[in-house]
Coordinates of N, CA and C and ligand atoms in Angstrom, one line a residue:
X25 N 24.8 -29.3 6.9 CA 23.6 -28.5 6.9 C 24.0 -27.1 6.5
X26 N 23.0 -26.2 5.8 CA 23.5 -25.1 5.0 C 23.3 -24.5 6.4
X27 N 24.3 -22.9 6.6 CA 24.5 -22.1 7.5 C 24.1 -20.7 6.9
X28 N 23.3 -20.2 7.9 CA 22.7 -19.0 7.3 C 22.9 -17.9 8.6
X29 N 23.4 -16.8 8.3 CA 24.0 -16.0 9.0 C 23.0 -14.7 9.2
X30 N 22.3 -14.8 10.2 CA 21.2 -13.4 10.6 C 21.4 -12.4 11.5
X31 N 20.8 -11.2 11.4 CA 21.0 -10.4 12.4 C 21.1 -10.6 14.0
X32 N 19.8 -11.5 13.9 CA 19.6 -11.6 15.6 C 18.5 -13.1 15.6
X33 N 18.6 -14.1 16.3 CA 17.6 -15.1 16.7 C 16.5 -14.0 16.9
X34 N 15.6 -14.7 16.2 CA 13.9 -14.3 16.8 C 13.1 -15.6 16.2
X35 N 12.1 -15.4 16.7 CA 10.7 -16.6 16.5 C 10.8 -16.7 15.2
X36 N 10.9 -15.7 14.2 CA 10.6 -15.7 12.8 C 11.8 -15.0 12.2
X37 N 12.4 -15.3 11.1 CA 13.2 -14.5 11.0 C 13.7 -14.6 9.9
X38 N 13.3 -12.8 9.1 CA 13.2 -12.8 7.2 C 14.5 -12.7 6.8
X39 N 15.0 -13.2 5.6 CA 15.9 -13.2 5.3 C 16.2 -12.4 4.1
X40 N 17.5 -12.0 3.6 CA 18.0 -10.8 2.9 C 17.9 -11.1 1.7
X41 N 17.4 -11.0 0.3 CA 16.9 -11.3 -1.1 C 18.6 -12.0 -1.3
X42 N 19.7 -11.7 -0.9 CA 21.0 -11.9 -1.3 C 20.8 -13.7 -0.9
X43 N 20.4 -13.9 0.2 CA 20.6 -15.1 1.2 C 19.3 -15.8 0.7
X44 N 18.0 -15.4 0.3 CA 16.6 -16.2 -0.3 C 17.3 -16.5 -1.9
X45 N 18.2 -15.6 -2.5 CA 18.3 -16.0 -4.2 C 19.1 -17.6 -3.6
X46 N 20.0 -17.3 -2.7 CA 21.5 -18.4 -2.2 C 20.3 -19.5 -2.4
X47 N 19.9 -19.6 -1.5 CA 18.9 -21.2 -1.1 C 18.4 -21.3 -2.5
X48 N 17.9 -20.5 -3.1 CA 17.0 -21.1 -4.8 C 17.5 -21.5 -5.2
X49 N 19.1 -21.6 -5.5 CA 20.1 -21.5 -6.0 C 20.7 -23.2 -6.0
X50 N 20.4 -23.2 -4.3 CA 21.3 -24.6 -3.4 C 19.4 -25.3 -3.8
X51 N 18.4 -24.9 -4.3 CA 17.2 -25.7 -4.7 C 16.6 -26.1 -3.5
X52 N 17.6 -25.3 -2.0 CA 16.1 -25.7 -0.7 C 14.6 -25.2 -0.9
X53 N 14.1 -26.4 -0.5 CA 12.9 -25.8 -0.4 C 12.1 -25.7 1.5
X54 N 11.3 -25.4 1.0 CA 10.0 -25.3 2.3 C 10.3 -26.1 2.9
X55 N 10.3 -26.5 4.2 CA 10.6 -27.3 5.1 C 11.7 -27.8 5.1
X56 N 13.3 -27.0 4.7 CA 14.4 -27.6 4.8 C 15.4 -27.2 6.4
X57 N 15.7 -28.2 6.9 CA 16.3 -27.8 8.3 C 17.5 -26.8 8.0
X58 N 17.8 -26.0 8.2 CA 19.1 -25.5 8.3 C 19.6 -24.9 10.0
X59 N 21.0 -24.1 9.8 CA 21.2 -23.7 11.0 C 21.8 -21.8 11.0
X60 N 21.1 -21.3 12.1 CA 20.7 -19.8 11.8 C 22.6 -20.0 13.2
X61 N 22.7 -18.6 12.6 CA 23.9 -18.2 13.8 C 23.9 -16.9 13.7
X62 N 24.4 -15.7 14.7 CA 24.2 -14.7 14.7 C 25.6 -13.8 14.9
X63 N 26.4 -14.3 14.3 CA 27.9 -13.8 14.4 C 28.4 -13.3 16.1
X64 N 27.2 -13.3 16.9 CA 28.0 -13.1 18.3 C 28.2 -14.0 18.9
X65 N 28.0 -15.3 18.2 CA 28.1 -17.1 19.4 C 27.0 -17.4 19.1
X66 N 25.5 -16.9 19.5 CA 24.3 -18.0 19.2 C 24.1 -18.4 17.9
X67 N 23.9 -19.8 18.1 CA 23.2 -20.8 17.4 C 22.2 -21.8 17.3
X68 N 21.5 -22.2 15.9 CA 20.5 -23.0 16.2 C 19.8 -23.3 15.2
X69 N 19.2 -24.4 15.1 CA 18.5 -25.0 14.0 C 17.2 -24.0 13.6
X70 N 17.0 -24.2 12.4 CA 16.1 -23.5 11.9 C 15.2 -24.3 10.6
X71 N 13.8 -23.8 10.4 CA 13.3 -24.4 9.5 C 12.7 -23.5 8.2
X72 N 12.7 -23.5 7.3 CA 12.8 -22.5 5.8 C 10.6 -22.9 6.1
X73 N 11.0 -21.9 6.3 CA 8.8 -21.9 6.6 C 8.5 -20.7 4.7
X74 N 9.2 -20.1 4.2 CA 8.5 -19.7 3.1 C 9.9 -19.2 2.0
X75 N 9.7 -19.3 0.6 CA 10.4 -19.3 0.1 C 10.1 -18.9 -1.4
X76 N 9.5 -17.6 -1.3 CA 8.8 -16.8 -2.5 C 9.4 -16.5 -3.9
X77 N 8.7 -16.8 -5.0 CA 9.3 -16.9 -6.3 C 10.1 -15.3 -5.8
X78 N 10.9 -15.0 -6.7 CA 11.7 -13.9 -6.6 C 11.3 -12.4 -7.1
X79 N 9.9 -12.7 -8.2 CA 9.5 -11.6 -8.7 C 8.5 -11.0 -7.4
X80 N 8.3 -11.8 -6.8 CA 7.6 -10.9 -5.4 C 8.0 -10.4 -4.8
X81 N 9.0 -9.9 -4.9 CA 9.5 -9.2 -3.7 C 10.2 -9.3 -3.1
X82 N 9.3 -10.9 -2.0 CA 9.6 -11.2 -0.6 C 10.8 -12.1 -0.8
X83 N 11.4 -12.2 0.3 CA 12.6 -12.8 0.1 C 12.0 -14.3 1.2
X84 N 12.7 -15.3 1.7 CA 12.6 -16.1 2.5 C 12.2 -16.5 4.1
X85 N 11.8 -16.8 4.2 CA 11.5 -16.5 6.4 C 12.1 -18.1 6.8
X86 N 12.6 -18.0 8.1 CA 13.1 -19.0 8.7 C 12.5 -18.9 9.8
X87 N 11.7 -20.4 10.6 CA 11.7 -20.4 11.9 C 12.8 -20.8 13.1
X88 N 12.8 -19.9 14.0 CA 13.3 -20.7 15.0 C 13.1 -22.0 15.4
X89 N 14.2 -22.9 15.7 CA 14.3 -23.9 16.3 C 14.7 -24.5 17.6
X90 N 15.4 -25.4 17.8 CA 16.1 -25.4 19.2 C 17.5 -24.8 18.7
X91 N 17.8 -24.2 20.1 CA 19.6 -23.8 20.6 C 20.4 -24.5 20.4
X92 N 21.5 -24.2 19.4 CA 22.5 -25.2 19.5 C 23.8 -24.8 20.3
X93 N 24.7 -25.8 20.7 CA 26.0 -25.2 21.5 C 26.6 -25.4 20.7
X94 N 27.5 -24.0 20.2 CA 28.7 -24.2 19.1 C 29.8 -23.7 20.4
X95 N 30.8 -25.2 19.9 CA 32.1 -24.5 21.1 C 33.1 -24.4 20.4
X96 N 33.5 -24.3 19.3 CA 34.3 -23.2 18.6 C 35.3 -22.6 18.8
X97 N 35.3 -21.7 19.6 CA 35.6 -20.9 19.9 C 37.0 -20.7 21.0
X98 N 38.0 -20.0 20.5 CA 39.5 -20.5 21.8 C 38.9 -20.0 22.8
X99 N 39.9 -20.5 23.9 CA 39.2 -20.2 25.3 C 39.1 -19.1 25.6
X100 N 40.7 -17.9 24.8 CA 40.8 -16.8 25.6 C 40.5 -15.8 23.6
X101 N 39.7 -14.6 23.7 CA 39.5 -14.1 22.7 C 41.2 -13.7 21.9
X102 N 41.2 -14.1 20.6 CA 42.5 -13.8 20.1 C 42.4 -12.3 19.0
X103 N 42.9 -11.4 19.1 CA 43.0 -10.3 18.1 C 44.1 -10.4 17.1
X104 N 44.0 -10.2 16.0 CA 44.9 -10.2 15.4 C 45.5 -8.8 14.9
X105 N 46.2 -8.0 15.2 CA 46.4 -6.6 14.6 C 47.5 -7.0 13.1
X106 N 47.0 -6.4 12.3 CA 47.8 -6.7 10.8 C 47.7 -5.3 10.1
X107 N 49.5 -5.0 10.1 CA 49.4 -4.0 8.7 C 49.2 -4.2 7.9
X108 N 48.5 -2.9 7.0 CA 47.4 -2.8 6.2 C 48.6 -3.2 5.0
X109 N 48.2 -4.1 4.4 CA 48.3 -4.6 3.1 C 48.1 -4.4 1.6
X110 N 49.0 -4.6 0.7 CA 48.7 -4.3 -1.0 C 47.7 -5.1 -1.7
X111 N 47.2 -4.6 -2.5 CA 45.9 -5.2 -3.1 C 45.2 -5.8 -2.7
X112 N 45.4 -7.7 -2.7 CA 44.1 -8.2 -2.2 C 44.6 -9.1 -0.9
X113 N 45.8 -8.8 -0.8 CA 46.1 -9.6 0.5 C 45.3 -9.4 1.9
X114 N 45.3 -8.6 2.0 CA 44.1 -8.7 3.2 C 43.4 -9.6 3.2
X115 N 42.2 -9.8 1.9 CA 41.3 -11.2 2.1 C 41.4 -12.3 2.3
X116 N 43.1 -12.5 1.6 CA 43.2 -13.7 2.3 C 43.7 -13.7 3.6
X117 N 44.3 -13.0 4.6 CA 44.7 -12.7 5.6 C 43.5 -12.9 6.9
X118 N 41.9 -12.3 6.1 CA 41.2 -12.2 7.0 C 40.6 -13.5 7.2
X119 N 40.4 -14.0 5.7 CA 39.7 -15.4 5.9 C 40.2 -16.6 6.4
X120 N 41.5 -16.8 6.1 CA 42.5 -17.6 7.0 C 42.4 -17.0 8.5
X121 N 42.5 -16.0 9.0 CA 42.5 -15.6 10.2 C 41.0 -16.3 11.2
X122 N 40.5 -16.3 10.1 CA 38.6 -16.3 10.7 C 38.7 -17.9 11.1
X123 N 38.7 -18.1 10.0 CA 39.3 -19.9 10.0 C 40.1 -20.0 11.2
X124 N 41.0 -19.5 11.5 CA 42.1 -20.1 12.6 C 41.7 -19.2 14.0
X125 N 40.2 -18.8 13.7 CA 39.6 -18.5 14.9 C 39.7 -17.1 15.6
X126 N 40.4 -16.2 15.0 CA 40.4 -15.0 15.6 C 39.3 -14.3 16.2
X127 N 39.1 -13.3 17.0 CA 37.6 -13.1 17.1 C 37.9 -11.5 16.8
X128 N 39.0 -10.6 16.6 CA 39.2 -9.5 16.2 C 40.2 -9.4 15.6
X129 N 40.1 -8.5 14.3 CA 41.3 -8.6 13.5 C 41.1 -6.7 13.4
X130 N 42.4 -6.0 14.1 CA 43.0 -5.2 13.7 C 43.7 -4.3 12.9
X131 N 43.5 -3.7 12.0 CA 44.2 -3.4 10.7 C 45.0 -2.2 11.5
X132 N 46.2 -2.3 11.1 CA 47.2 -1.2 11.7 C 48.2 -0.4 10.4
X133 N 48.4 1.3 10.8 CA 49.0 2.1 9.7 C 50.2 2.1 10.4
X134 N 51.4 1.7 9.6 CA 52.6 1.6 10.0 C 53.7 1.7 9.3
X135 N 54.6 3.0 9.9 CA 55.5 3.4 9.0 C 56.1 2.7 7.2
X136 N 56.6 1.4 7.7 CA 56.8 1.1 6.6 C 56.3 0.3 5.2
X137 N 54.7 0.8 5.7 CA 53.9 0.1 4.8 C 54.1 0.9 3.3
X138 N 53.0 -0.2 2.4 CA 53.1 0.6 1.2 C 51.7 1.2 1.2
X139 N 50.5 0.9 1.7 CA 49.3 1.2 1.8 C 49.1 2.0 3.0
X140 N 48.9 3.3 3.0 CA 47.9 3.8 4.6 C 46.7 4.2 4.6
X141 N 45.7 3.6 4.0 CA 44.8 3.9 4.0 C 44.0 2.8 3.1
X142 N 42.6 2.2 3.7 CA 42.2 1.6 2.6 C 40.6 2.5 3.3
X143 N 40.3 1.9 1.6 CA 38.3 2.9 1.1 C 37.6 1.7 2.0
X144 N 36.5 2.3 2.2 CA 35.1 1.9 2.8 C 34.6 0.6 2.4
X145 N 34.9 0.6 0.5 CA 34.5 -0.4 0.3 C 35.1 -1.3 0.4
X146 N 36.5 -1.5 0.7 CA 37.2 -2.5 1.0 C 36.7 -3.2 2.2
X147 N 37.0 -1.8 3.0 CA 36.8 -2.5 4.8 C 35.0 -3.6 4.8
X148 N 34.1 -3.4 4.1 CA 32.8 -3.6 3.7 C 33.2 -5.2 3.5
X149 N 34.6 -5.4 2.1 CA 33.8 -6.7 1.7 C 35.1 -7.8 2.3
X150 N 36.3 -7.2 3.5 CA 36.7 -7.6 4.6 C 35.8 -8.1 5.5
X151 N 34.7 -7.6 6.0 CA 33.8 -7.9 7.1 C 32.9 -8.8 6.2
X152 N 32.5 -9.0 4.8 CA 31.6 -10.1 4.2 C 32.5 -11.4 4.2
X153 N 33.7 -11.1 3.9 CA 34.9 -12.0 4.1 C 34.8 -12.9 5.3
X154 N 35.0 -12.2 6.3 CA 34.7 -12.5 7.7 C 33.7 -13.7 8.1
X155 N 32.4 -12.9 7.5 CA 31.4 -13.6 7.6 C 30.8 -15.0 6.9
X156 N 31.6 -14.7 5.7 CA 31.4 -16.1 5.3 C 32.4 -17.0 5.8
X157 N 34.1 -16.8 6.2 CA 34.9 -17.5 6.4 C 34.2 -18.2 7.9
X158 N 33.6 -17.3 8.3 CA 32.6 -17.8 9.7 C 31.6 -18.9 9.5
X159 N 31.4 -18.8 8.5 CA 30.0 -19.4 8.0 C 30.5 -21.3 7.8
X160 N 32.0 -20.6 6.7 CA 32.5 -22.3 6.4 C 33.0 -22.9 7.1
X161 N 33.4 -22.4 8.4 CA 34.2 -23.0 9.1 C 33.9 -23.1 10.5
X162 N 32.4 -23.0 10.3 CA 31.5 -23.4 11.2 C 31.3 -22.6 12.5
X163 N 31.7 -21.5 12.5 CA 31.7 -20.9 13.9 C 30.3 -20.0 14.0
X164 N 30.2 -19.5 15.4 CA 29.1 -19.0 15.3 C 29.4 -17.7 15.7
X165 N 30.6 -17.5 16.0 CA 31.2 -15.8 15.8 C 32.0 -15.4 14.5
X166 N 31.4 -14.6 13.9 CA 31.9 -13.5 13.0 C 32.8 -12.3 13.6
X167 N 34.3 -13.1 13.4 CA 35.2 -11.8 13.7 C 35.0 -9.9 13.6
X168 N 35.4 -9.6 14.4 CA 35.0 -7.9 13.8 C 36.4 -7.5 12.9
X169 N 36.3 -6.8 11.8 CA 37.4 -6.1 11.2 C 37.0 -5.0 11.5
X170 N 38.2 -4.1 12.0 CA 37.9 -2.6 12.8 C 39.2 -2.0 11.8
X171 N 38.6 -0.8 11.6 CA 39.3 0.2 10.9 C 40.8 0.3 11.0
X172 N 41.6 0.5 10.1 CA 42.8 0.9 10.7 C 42.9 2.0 11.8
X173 N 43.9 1.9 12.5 CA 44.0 3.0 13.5 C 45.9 3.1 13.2
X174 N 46.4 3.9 13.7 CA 48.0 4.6 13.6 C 48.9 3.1 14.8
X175 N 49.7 2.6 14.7 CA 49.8 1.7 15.5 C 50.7 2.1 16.8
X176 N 50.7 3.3 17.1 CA 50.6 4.0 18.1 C 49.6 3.9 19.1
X177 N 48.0 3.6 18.6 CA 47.2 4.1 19.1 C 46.9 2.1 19.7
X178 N 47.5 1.1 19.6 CA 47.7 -0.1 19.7 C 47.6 -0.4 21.2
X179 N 46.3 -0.9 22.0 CA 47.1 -1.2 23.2 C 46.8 -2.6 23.7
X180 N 47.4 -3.0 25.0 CA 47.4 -4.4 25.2 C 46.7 -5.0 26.4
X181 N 46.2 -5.8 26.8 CA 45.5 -6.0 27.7 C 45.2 -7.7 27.8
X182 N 45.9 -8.2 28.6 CA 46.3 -9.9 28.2 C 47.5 -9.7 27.5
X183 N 48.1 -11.5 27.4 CA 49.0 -11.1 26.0 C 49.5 -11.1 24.9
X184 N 50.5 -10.6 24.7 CA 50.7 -10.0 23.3 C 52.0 -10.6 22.6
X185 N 52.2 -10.4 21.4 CA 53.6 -11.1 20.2 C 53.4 -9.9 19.5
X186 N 54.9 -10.2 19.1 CA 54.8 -9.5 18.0 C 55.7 -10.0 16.9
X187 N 55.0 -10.2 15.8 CA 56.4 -11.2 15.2 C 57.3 -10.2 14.8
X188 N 58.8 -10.8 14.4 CA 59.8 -9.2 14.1 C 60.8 -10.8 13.7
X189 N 61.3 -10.4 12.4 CA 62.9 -11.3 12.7 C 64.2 -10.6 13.3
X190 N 64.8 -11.8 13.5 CA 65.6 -11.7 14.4 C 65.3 -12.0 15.8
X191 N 64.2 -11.8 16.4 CA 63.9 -12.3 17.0 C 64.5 -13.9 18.2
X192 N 64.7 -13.6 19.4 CA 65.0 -15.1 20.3 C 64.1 -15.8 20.6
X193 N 62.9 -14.8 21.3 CA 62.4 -15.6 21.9 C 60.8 -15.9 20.7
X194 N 60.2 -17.5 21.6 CA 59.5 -18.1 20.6 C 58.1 -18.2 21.1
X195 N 56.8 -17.6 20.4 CA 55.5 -17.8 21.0 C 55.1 -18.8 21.6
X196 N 55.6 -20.4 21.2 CA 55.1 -21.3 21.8 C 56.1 -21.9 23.2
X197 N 57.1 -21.2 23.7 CA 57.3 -21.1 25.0 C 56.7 -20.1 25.8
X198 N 55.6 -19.2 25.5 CA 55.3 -18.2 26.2 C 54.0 -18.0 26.4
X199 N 53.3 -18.7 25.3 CA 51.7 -19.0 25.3 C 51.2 -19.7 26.0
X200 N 50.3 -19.0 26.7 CA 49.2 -20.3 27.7 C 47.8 -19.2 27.3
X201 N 47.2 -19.6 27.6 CA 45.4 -19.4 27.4 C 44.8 -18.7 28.4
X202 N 45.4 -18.3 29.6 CA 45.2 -18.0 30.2 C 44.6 -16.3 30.6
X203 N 44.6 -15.7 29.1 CA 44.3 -14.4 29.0 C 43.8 -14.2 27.7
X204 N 43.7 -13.1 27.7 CA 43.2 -13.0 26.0 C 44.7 -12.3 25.5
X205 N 44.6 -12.8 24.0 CA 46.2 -12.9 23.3 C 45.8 -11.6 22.6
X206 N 47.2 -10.6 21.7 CA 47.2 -10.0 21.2 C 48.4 -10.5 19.6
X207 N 47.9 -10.5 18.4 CA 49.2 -11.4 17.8 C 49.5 -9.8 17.1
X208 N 50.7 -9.5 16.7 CA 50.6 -8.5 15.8 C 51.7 -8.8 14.7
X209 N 51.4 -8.6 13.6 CA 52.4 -8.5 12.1 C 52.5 -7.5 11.5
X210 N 53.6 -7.5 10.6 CA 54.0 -6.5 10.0 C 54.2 -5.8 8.9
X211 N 54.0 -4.9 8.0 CA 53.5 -4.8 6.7 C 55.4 -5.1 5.9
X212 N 55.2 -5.2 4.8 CA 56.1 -5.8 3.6 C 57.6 -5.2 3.9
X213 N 57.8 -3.8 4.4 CA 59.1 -3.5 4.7 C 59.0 -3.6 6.1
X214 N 58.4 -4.5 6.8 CA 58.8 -4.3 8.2 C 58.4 -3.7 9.5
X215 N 58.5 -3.8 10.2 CA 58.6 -2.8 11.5 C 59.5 -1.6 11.8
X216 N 59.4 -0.6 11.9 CA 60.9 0.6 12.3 C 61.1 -0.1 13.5
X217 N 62.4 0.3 14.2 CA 62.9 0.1 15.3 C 62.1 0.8 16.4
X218 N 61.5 2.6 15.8 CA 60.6 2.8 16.8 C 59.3 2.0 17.5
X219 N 58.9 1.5 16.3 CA 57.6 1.0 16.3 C 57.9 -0.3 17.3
X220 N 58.8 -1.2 17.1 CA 58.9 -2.3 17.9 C 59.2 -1.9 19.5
X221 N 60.3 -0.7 19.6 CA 60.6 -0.4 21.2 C 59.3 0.1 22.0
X222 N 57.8 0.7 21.0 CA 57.0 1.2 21.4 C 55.7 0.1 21.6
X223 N 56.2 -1.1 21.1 CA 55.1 -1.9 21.3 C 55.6 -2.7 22.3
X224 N 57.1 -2.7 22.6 CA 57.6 -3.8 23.6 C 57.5 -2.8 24.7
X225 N 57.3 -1.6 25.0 CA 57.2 -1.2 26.3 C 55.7 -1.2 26.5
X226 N 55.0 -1.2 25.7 CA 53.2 -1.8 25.9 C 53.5 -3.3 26.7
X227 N 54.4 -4.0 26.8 CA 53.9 -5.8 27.1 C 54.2 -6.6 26.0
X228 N 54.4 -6.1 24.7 CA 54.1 -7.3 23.2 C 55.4 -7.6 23.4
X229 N 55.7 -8.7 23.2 CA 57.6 -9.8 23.7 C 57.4 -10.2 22.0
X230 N 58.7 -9.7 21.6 CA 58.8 -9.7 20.0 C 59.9 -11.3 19.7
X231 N 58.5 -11.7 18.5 CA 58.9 -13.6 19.1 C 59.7 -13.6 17.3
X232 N 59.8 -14.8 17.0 CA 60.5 -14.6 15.7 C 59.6 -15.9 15.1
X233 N 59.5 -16.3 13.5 CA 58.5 -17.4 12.9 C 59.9 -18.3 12.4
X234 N 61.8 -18.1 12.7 CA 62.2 -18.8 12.0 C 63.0 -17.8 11.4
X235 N 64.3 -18.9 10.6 CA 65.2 -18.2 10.2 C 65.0 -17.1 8.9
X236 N 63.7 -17.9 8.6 CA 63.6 -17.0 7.1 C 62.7 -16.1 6.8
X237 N 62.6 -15.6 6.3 CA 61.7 -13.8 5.8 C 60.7 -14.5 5.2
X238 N 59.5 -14.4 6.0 CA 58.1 -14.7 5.4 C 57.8 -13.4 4.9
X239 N 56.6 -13.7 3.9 CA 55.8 -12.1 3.7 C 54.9 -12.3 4.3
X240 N 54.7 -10.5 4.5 CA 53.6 -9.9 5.3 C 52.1 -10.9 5.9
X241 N 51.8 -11.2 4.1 CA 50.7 -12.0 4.1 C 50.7 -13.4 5.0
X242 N 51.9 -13.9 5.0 CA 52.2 -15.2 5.8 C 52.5 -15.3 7.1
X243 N 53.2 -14.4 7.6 CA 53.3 -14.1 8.8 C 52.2 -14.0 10.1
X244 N 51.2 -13.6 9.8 CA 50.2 -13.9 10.6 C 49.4 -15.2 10.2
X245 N 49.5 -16.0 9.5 CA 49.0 -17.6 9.4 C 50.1 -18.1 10.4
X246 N 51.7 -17.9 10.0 CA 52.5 -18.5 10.9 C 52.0 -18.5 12.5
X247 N 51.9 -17.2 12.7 CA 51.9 -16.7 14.2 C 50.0 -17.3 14.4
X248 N 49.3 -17.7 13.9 CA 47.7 -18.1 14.1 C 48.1 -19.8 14.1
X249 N 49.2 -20.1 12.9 CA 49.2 -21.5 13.3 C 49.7 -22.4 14.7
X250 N 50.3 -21.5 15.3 CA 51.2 -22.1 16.5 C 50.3 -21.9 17.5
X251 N 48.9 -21.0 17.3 CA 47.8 -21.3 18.5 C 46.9 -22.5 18.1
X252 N 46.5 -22.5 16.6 CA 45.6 -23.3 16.4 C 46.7 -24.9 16.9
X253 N 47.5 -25.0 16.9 CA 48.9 -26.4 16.9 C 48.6 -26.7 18.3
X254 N 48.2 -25.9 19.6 CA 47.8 -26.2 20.8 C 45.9 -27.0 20.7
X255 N 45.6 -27.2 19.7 CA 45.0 -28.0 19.9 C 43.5 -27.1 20.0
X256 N 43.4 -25.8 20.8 CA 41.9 -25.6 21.5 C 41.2 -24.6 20.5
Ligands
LIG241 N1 61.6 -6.3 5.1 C1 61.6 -6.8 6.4 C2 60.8 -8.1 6.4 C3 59.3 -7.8 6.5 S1 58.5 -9.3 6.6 C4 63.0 -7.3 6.7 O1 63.8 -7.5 5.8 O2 63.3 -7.4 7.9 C5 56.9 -8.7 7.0 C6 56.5 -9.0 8.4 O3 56.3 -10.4 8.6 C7 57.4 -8.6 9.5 O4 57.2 -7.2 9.9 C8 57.1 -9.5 10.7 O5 56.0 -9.1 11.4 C9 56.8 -10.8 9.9 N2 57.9 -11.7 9.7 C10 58.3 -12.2 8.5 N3 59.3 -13.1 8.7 C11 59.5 -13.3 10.0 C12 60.3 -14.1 10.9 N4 61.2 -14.9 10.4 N5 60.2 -13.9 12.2 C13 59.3 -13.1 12.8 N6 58.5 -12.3 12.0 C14 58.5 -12.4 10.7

């Protein structure tokens, strides 16, 4: 069933000319069931009550339907903090991340990145990213992408990883669900030594992916795959 992502459930609810061209496109018409979700958890069926040629203006309306229960979702909320990245790696970073369920993905400025700063428009079509990776992979939460911040300013609350090689100890001796997780990775040259003594005295137990040097981009699928491998 096609998935259509809205601001907020209501009785009636119009849709954005971007999202009314989509459907003309997929050839729904009037009276096609779909399912509305609101990137915070709610969900629910919905029915295409109007669907206006395009020179009008009006874009599409959906009615509300019944509530659906999407359980989705890991037990304990997962964040992902990820240094900020070259070119396009981020999007795949985010959309794999969304996929493997994160419900906040952190972008972090760290010493030995090549990038400290990304534009507006980027962070823009990271959060469209988000939302569609939400959309395909059926959830009814849309992760938040939050601005970079200095990874200083990093803090923990539940627990936390951090991948680093070299590394002994291993996330999946140490993981239980029991809190909400914090994963953190590291941009292409690494972590400094400051950076890691300053996140292990936060709580983050710096785990390792294995004998061999992943890149940046991989390293957080590694460390998302050994939560999604528990199963929930
Ligand atoms: N240039 C660095 C490697 C950076 S790899 C070096 O030679 O040490 C980029 C990031 O991926 C790292 O900061 C870390 O977070 C993660 N990573 C890559 N391979 C890893 C491994 N085998 N174990 C743990 N973390 C790893």
């Amino acid at each position: 069933m096609h998935r259509v992502k809205v601001s907020a459930l209501a009785r009636v609810m119009p849709l954005s000319v971007g999202e009314a061209q989509h459907l003309r496109v997929l050839r729904l018409g009037v009276g096609t069931q779909v399912r509305v979700f609101d990137g915070q958890g709610a969900e629910a069926s919905a029915t295409l009550i109007r669907l206006d040629d395009p020179a009008s203006g009006v874009g599409a309306m959906l009615e509300l339907g019944e509530a659906v229960v999407n359980d989705r979702e890991t037990p304990q909320p997962v964040t992902l903090a990820v240094a900020l990245l070259k070119g396009d790696k981020l999007s795949d970073v985010v959309r794999a991340a969304t996929e493997l369920g994160v419900s906040t993905v952190q972008l972090l400025q760290t010493r030995h990145a090549d990038v400290q700063e990304i534009g507006d428009q980027k962070l823009i079509r990271l959060r469209r990213i988000a939302a569609e990776a939400s959309k395909q992979s059926r959830r009814a939460v849309t992760p938040e992408v939050l601005a970079p911040v200095p990874l200083a300013r990093l803090t923990l609350s539940g627990q936390g990883f951090l991948a680093h090689p070299g590394s002994a100890a291993r996330l999946t001796d140490t993981l239980h669900w029991q809190m909400p997780l914090t994963l953190v990775s590291g941009p292409e040259g690494g972590f400094a030594d400051a950076e890691v003594a300053a996140l292990t005295a936060l709580g983050f137990m710096a785990v390792t992916l294995g004998p061999r040097i992943l890149r940046a981009e991989t390293a957080p699928l590694a460390l998302l795959g050994a939560l999604a491998a528990t199963g929930v």
